[in-house]
C-alpha positions in Angstrom: -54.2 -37.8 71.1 -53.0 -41.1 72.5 -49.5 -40.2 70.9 -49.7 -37.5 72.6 -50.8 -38.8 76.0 -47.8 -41.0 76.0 -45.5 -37.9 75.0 -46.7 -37.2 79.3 -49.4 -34.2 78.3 -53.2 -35.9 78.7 -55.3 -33.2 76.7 -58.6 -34.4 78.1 -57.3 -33.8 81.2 -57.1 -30.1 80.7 -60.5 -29.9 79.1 -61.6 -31.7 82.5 -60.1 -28.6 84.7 -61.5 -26.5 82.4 -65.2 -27.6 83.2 -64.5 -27.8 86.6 -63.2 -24.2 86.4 -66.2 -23.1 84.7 -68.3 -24.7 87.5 -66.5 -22.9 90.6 -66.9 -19.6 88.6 -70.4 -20.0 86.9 -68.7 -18.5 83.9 -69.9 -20.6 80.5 -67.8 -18.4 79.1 -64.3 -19.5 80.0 -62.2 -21.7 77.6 -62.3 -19.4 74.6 -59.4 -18.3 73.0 -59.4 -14.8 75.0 -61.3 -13.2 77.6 -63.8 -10.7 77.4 -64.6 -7.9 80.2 -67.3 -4.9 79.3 -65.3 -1.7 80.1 -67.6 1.2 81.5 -65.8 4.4 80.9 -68.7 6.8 82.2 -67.4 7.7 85.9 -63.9 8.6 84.6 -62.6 11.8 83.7 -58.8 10.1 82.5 -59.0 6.5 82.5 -56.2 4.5 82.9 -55.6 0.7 82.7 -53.0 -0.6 85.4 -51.5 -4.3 84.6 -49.4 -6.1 87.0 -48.3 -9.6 87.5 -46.6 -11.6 89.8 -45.9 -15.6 91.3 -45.9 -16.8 94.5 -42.3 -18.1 94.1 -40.9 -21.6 96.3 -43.6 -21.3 98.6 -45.1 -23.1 96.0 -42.8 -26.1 97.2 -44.3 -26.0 101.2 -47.3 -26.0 99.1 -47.4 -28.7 96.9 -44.6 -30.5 100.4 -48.3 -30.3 102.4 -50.5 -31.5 100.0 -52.2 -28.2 100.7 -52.7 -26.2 97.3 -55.3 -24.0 97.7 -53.9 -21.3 100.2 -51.4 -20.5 97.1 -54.1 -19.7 94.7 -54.9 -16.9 97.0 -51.2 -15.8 97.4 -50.9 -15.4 93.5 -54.3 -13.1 93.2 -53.1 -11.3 96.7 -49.4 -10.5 95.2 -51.3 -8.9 92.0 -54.0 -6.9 93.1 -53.0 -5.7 96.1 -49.6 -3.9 93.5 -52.5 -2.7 91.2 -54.2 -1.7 94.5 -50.8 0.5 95.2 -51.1 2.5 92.3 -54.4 4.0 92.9 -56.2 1.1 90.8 -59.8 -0.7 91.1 -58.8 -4.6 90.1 -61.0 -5.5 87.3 -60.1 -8.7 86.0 -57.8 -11.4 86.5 -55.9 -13.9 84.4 -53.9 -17.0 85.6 -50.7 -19.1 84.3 -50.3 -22.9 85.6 -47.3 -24.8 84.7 -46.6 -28.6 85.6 -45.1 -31.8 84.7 -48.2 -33.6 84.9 -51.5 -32.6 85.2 -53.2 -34.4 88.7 -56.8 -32.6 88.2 -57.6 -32.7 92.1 -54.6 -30.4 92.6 -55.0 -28.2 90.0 -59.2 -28.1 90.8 -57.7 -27.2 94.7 -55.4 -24.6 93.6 -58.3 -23.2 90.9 -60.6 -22.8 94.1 -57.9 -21.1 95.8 -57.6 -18.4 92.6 -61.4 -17.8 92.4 -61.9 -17.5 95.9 -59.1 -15.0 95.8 -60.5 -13.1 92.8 -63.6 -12.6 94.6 -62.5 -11.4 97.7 -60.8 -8.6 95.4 -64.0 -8.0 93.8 -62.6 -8.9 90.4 -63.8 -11.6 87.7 -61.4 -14.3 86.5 -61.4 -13.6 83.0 -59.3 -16.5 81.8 -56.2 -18.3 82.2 -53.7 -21.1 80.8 -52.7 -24.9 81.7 -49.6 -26.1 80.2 -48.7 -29.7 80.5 -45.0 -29.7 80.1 -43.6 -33.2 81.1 -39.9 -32.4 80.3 -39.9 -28.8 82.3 -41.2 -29.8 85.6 -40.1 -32.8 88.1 -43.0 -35.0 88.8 -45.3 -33.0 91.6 -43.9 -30.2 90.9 -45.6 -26.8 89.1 -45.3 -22.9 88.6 -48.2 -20.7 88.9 -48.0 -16.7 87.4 -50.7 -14.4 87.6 -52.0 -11.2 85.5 -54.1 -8.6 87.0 -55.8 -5.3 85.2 -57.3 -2.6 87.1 -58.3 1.1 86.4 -57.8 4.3 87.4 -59.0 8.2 86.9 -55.1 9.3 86.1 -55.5 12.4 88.5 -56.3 10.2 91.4 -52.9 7.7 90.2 -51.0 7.3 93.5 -47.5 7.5 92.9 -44.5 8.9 95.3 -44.8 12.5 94.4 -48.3 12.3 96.3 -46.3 11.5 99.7 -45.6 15.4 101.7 -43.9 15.7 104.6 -45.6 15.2 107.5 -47.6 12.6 106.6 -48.5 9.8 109.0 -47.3 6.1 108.1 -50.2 3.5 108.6 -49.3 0.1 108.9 -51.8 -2.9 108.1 -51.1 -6.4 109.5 -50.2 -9.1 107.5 -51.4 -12.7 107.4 -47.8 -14.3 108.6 -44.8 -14.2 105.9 -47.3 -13.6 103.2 -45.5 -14.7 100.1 -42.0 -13.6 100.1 -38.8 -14.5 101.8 -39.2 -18.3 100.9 -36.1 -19.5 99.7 -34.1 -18.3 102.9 -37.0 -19.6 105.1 -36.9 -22.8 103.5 -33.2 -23.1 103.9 -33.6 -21.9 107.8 -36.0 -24.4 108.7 -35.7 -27.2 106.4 -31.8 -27.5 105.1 -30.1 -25.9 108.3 -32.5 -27.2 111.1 -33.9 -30.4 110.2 -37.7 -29.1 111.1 -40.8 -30.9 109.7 -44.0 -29.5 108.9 -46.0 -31.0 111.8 -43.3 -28.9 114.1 -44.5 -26.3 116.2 -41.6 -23.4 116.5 -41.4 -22.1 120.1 -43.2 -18.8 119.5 -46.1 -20.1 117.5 -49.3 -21.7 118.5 -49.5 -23.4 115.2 -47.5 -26.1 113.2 -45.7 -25.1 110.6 -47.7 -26.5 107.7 -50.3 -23.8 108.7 -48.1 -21.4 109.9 -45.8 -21.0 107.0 -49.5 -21.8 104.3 -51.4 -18.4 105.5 -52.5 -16.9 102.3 -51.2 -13.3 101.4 -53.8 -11.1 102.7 -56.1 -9.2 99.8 -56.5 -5.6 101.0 -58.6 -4.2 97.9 -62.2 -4.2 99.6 -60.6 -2.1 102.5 -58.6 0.4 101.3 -59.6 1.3 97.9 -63.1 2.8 99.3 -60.5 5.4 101.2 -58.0 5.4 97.7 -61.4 6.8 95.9 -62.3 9.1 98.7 -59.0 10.8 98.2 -57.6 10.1 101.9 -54.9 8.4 100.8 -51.3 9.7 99.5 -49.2 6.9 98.6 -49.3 2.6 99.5 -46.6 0.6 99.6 -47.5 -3.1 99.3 -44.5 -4.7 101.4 -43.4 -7.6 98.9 -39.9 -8.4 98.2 -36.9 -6.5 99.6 -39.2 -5.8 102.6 -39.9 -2.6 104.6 -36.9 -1.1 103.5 -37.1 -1.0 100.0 -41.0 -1.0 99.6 -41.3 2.0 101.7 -38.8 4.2 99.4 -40.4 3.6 96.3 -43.3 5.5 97.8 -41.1 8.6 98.7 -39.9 11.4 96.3 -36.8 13.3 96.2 -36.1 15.5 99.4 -38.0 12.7 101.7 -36.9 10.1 104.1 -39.2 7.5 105.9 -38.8 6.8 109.5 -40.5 3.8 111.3 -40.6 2.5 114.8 -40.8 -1.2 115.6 -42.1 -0.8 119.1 -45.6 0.5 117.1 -45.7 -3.2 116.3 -45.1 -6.9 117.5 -43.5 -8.9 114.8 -44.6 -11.6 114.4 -43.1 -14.8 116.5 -42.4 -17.0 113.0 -40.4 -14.0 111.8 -38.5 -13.4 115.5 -38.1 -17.8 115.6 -36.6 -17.4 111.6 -34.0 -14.8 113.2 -32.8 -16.7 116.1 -32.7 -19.6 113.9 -30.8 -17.9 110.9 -29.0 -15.9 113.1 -30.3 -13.4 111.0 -29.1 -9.6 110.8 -31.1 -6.4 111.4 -30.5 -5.9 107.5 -31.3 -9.4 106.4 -34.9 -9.3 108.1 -35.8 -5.5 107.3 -34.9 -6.2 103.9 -36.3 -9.7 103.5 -39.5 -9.8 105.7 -42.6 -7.8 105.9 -42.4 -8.0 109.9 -46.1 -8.0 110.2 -47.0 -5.5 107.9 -48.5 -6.2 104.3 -49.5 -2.6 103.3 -47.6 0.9 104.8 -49.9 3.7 103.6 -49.0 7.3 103.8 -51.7 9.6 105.5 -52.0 13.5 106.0 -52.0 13.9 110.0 -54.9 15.5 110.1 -56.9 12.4 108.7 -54.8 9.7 110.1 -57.3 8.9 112.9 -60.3 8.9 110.7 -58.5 6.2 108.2 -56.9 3.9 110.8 -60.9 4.1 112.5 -62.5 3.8 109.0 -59.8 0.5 107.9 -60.3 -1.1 111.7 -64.5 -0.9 111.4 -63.5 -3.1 107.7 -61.7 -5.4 109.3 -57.9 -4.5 109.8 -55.6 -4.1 112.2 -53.7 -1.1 111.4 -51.0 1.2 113.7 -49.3 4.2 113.7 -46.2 2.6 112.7 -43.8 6.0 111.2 -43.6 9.5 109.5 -42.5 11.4 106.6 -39.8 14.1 107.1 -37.0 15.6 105.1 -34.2 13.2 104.0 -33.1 11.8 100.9 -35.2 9.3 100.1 -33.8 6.8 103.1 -36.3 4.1 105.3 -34.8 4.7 109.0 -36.5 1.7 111.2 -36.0 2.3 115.1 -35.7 0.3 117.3 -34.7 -3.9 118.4 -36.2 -6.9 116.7 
């Protein structure tokens, strides 16, 4: 082991984070070569499994820039469920990946906390996970986190496009900021072209941009799957990469076009400061940014009302931010940014 330990990997370390891991989660059972979670079939007709996974990409580098750590643990269970939460699925269990040069326990413990607290606001369990020490991969400070996410379904209540009919009402929930996506290019507007610092405050925000630019990836399981299971929802788009624009078509089937109007909304002010700054097309922040939306979820009209009531009394903010009508499969937003 002490050969080892000067190779750069300090095994002792890792058993460390492991106890510490198995202290935030109360789970004795952590640590063993795989992960066991009791699957209760009885309530479904049609089980299905769903599996995603998913990173938090170079955020991860504001992250680790800000000596702030946890906020990304959240992020990486938020990008997961919330896709399994798109299909239709009840998150069940989670599984996470941590890559570094060098093990520093007090970051890994903080980013750890960030995962479990994460997990638990999706009403999962963290069922096990994997530290790998890799001296010669990663530049000192640096690491890679990668997350696994299992949920279940009854097949017949699946939601996939060909649940989306004309007609139906587009719901938009609010994000928490940039969520987890459009990093690289916000990282080169800010910090390549413009010089900023993190303890800058842009002109439309109210917060610096170490907070601003850190505000975990909301989790919207606990909110919206009570409506999935009810049956009064057709279709969710989780708005990830490639934005509104390309998120909102995968939820549309052939013969259907999406339109959208982005007066039902105020974008955000770090995304409208990133434009002005960027000098930023319409088409590079539809197709880059969420613009203040983290889920769009398709709605017959005649329930709309009742879901945007029942998702406000749990906590959103949601608006009526499109439709569904004939087309061929095209996202049309109205309107200025």
């Amino acid at each position: 082991m002490d050969a080892y330990k000067k190779a750069g990997v300090d095994i002792t370390a890792g058993y460390r984070l492991v106890d510490a891991l198995k202290e935030l989660t109360q789970n004795d059972a952590l640590g063993s070569f795989g992960g066991m979670f009791p699957l209760e079939l009885g309530t479904y007709d049609e089980p299905v499994l769903v599996a995603g996974t998913d990173g938090v990409g170079t955020k991860l580098l504001v992250a680790a820039q800000a000596k702030q750590n946890a906020q990304v643990g959240v992020d990486l269970v938020a990008m997961c469920v919330n896709d399994i939460l798109a299909q239709g699925a009840k998150p069940l269990f989670f599984l996470d990946y941590l890559g570094t040069g060098h093990l520093e326990e007090k970051k890994a413990t903080e980013i750890l906390r960030g995962i479990v607290a994460g997990v638990k606001e999706a009403g999962a369990v963290l069922l096990g996970g994997e530290t790998a020490e890799m001296p010669d991969m990663y530049e000192h400070g640096r690491y890679d986190l990668a997350g696994f996410a299992v949920g279940i379904a009854d097949k017949k209540k699946l939601l996939t496009a060909q649940n989306t009919k004309e007609g139906d009402v587009l719901l938009g929930l609010a994000a928490n900021g940039l969520h987890s996506n459009g990093f690289s290019l916000v990282r080169d507007i800010l910090f390549k072209q413009n010089g900023f610092s993190l303890d800058e405050v842009l002109p439309g925000c109210q917060t610096d941009l170490r907070h601003e630019l850190l505000k975990p990836t909301r989790i919207y399981v606990k909110s919206v799957y009570p409506l999935v299971e009810a049956g009064l929802v057709h279709a969710i788009a989780h708005i990830t990469g490639g934005g509104l624009v390309e998120n909102v078509a995968r939820i549309l089937p052939d013969g259907l076009a999406a339109e959208i109007d982005l007066a039902a909304w105020q974008v955000p002010a770090i995304m409208q400061d990133l434009q002005k700054l960027g000098q930023l097309s319409f088409a590079d922040m539809t197709q880059t940014f969420n613009l203040g939306l983290g889920l769009v979820v398709a709605v017959d009209p005649s329930m709309a009302a009742e879901v945007k009531g029942q998702l406000e009394q749990a906590g959103e903010r949601v608006y009526q931010v499109g439709r569904v009508m004939p087309g061929s499969k095209q996202v049309k937003i109205r309107g200025e940014l």
